[in-house]
Amino acid sequence: MLSTPAAPSSSVAQATALQQFFEQYPEFDYNPEEVPLSEFHRMCRAFGWGSSYHPEKNAAREEFNAAMKDEFNSLYGSDEKDIRNWEKLCHVLSIEPVPKTLSACRHAVLEKHVNLVDLVQAPTRHVRLFPTEKALSEYTLEKNRIFPKEDARDGGVLRALRRHILDPKESRPPRNGQKRRGKKGRGAKANTTPAA
């Protein structure tokens, strides 16, 4: 079954980035209560886009990845120097009391290991925290909840929260928002979504 994206409706202005993405495919019954990535894969199956080289699937994946990042930025902000963005994350991650300074807020959030796909769903679900980057990696890969690859669309908050999913360390401390030094590409934060 082939699908042609529909023109956005006038009600799209109030829809979230993910809702706007799925509204392009009115034949698909999107369930916002489900994991967004699972819904994308379900849509691909419904349209018969099985091959990872299917042109419609690849185009839809690019748009979906952009929608995931836009959704994150809409929920949590993109300016890493705005304390309100870190305060939102403190609330979602159940950090109590919420620190009063930008530095303390940021530090409290970055001490946590959390799946980014789960954070996008946080308004409707409890967010699970992990004791280590390795535990987060195991969950992320097992559940196939891999956030789209890092690119210029990432805001500073999203960039700071990324973890090394394909090369996790049991003892690697959480990121402090600083870029790591080392071989380029080694231990890259595995945020690419595997081909479905």
CSV table of C-alpha atoms in Angstrom, one decimal:
chain,number,residue,atom,x,y,z
A,1,MET,CA,0.0,0.0,0.0
A,2,LEU,CA,1.5,3.3,-1.0
A,3,SER,CA,0.8,6.5,0.8
A,4,THR,CA,1.1,10.1,-0.3
A,5,PRO,CA,1.5,12.6,2.5
A,6,ALA,CA,-1.5,14.8,2.9
A,7,ALA,CA,-1.4,18.5,3.0
A,8,PRO,CA,-1.4,19.9,6.6
A,9,SER,CA,-4.8,20.9,7.9
A,10,SER,CA,-5.6,24.2,9.6
A,11,SER,CA,-5.7,22.4,13.0
A,12,VAL,CA,-2.0,21.4,12.6
A,13,ALA,CA,-0.9,24.7,14.1
A,14,GLN,CA,-1.7,23.5,17.5
A,15,ALA,CA,-0.5,19.9,17.0
A,16,THR,CA,2.8,18.7,18.3
A,17,ALA,CA,5.7,18.0,15.9
A,18,LEU,CA,5.0,14.3,16.0
A,19,GLN,CA,1.3,14.8,15.5
A,20,GLN,CA,2.0,16.9,12.5
A,21,PHE,CA,4.3,14.3,11.1
A,22,PHE,CA,1.7,11.5,11.5
A,23,GLU,CA,-1.2,13.8,10.2
A,24,GLN,CA,0.6,13.7,6.8
A,25,TYR,CA,-0.5,10.1,6.6
A,26,PRO,CA,-4.3,10.2,7.3
A,27,GLU,CA,-4.7,6.5,6.3
A,28,PHE,CA,-2.6,5.6,9.4
A,29,ASP,CA,-4.3,5.6,12.8
A,30,TYR,CA,-1.5,7.2,15.0
A,31,ASN,CA,-1.7,6.4,18.7
A,32,PRO,CA,0.1,9.2,20.6
A,33,GLU,CA,0.0,7.0,23.8
A,34,GLU,CA,2.4,4.5,22.2
A,35,VAL,CA,6.2,4.9,21.8
A,36,PRO,CA,6.7,7.2,18.8
A,37,LEU,CA,9.4,5.0,17.2
A,38,SER,CA,7.1,2.0,17.5
A,39,GLU,CA,4.3,3.9,15.8
A,40,PHE,CA,6.7,4.9,13.0
A,41,HIS,CA,7.6,1.2,12.5
A,42,ARG,CA,4.0,0.2,12.6
A,43,MET,CA,3.2,2.8,10.0
A,44,CYS,CA,6.0,1.5,7.8
A,45,ARG,CA,4.6,-2.0,8.0
A,46,ALA,CA,1.0,-0.8,7.3
A,47,PHE,CA,2.3,0.9,4.1
A,48,GLY,CA,4.4,-2.1,3.1
A,49,TRP,CA,7.7,-0.2,3.5
A,50,GLY,CA,9.7,-3.2,4.6
A,51,SER,CA,13.0,-2.5,2.9
A,52,SER,CA,15.4,-0.1,4.6
A,53,TYR,CA,16.0,1.2,1.0
A,54,HIS,CA,12.4,2.0,0.3
A,55,PRO,CA,12.4,5.6,-1.0
A,56,GLU,CA,9.1,6.5,0.7
A,57,LYS,CA,10.3,5.0,4.0
A,58,ASN,CA,13.6,6.8,3.8
A,59,ALA,CA,11.9,10.2,3.1
A,60,ALA,CA,9.4,9.5,6.0
A,61,ARG,CA,12.3,8.5,8.3
A,62,GLU,CA,14.0,11.8,7.7
A,63,GLU,CA,10.9,13.7,8.5
A,64,PHE,CA,10.2,11.6,11.5
A,65,ASN,CA,13.7,12.1,12.9
A,66,ALA,CA,13.2,15.9,12.5
A,67,ALA,CA,9.8,15.7,14.2
A,68,MET,CA,11.4,13.7,17.2
A,69,LYS,CA,14.0,16.5,17.6
A,70,ASP,CA,11.5,19.2,17.3
A,71,GLU,CA,9.2,17.5,19.8
A,72,PHE,CA,12.1,17.3,22.3
A,73,ASN,CA,13.0,20.9,21.8
A,74,SER,CA,9.4,21.9,22.1
A,75,LEU,CA,9.0,20.0,25.4
A,76,TYR,CA,12.4,20.9,27.0
A,77,GLY,CA,13.8,23.8,25.1
A,78,SER,CA,17.0,24.0,23.2
A,79,ASP,CA,18.9,26.8,24.9
A,80,GLU,CA,21.2,25.2,27.4
A,81,LYS,CA,21.7,28.6,29.1
A,82,ASP,CA,18.1,28.9,30.0
A,83,ILE,CA,17.5,27.6,33.6
A,84,ARG,CA,13.8,27.1,32.8
A,85,ASN,CA,14.7,24.3,30.4
A,86,TRP,CA,16.8,22.5,33.1
A,87,GLU,CA,14.0,23.1,35.6
A,88,LYS,CA,11.5,21.3,33.3
A,89,LEU,CA,13.8,18.3,33.1
A,90,CYS,CA,14.3,18.3,36.9
A,91,HIS,CA,10.5,18.0,37.3
A,92,VAL,CA,10.2,15.2,34.7
A,93,LEU,CA,13.2,13.4,36.3
A,94,SER,CA,11.7,13.8,39.8
A,95,ILE,CA,14.7,15.8,41.0
A,96,GLU,CA,13.6,17.3,44.3
A,97,PRO,CA,14.2,19.9,45.4
A,98,VAL,CA,14.8,21.6,42.1
A,99,PRO,CA,18.1,23.4,42.3
A,100,LYS,CA,18.0,27.2,42.3
A,101,THR,CA,20.9,27.9,39.9
A,102,LEU,CA,21.5,27.1,36.3
A,103,SER,CA,24.8,25.3,37.1
A,104,ALA,CA,23.2,23.2,39.9
A,105,CYS,CA,20.1,22.4,37.8
A,106,ARG,CA,22.2,21.3,34.8
A,107,HIS,CA,24.5,19.2,37.0
A,108,ALA,CA,21.6,17.5,38.7
A,109,VAL,CA,20.0,16.5,35.3
A,110,LEU,CA,23.3,15.5,33.7
A,111,GLU,CA,24.0,13.1,36.6
A,112,LYS,CA,21.0,11.1,35.4
A,113,HIS,CA,20.9,8.4,32.7
A,114,VAL,CA,17.6,8.6,30.8
A,115,ASN,CA,16.4,7.4,27.4
A,116,LEU,CA,15.7,10.3,25.1
A,117,VAL,CA,12.8,8.6,23.4
A,118,ASP,CA,11.2,8.1,26.8
A,119,LEU,CA,11.8,11.8,27.6
A,120,VAL,CA,9.8,12.7,24.5
A,121,GLN,CA,6.9,10.6,25.9
A,122,ALA,CA,7.4,11.9,29.4
A,123,PRO,CA,4.2,14.0,29.5
A,124,THR,CA,2.2,10.8,29.3
A,125,ARG,CA,4.5,8.3,31.0
A,126,HIS,CA,6.8,7.8,34.0
A,127,VAL,CA,10.5,8.2,32.9
A,128,ARG,CA,12.8,5.4,34.0
A,129,LEU,CA,16.2,6.3,35.2
A,130,PHE,CA,19.3,4.1,34.9
A,131,PRO,CA,22.2,3.8,37.3
A,132,THR,CA,24.9,3.7,34.6
A,133,GLU,CA,25.4,4.5,30.9
A,134,LYS,CA,25.8,0.7,30.3
A,135,ALA,CA,22.4,0.0,31.9
A,136,LEU,CA,20.8,2.7,29.8
A,137,SER,CA,22.5,1.3,26.6
A,138,GLU,CA,21.2,-2.2,27.3
A,139,TYR,CA,17.6,-0.9,27.8
A,140,THR,CA,17.8,1.3,24.7
A,141,LEU,CA,19.1,-1.4,22.4
A,142,GLU,CA,16.8,-4.1,23.8
A,143,LYS,CA,13.7,-1.9,23.5
A,144,ASN,CA,14.9,-0.3,20.2
A,145,ARG,CA,14.3,3.2,21.7
A,146,ILE,CA,17.2,4.8,19.9
A,147,PHE,CA,16.9,8.6,19.4
A,148,PRO,CA,17.8,10.0,15.9
A,149,LYS,CA,21.4,10.7,15.2
A,150,GLU,CA,23.0,14.0,16.3
A,151,ASP,CA,23.0,16.8,13.8
A,152,ALA,CA,22.6,20.5,13.5
A,153,ARG,CA,18.9,20.4,14.5
A,154,ASP,CA,19.9,19.4,18.0
A,155,GLY,CA,19.5,22.1,20.6
A,156,GLY,CA,22.1,22.5,23.4
A,157,VAL,CA,19.9,20.7,25.9
A,158,LEU,CA,19.5,17.7,23.7
A,159,ARG,CA,23.2,17.6,22.9
A,160,ALA,CA,24.1,17.7,26.6
A,161,LEU,CA,21.8,14.7,27.3
A,162,ARG,CA,23.1,12.4,24.7
A,163,ARG,CA,25.0,9.3,25.8
A,164,HIS,CA,27.3,6.7,24.2
A,165,ILE,CA,24.8,4.0,23.5
A,166,LEU,CA,26.9,1.8,21.2
A,167,ASP,CA,30.1,2.2,23.3
A,168,PRO,CA,28.8,2.5,26.9
A,169,LYS,CA,31.0,2.4,29.9
A,170,GLU,CA,29.9,1.0,33.2
A,171,SER,CA,31.9,3.7,35.0
A,172,ARG,CA,31.8,6.6,32.6
A,173,PRO,CA,30.4,9.5,34.5
A,174,PRO,CA,27.4,11.3,33.1
A,175,ARG,CA,28.2,14.1,30.6
A,176,ASN,CA,28.8,17.5,32.0
A,177,GLY,CA,27.8,19.1,28.7
A,178,GLN,CA,31.5,19.4,27.6
A,179,LYS,CA,32.7,17.8,24.4
A,180,ARG,CA,34.8,14.8,25.0
A,181,ARG,CA,38.3,14.6,23.4
A,182,GLY,CA,39.6,11.6,21.7
A,183,LYS,CA,39.5,9.8,18.4
A,184,LYS,CA,36.8,11.2,16.1
A,185,GLY,CA,34.0,8.8,15.7
A,186,ARG,CA,35.2,6.3,18.4
A,187,GLY,CA,32.5,5.8,21.0
A,188,ALA,CA,30.2,8.0,19.0
A,189,LYS,CA,26.9,8.5,20.6
A,190,ALA,CA,24.8,5.9,18.9
A,191,ASN,CA,21.7,7.8,18.2
A,192,THR,CA,21.1,6.5,14.7
A,193,THR,CA,17.9,4.6,14.4
A,194,PRO,CA,18.6,1.1,13.0
A,195,ALA,CA,17.0,0.4,9.7
A,196,ALA,CA,13.7,-1.3,10.1
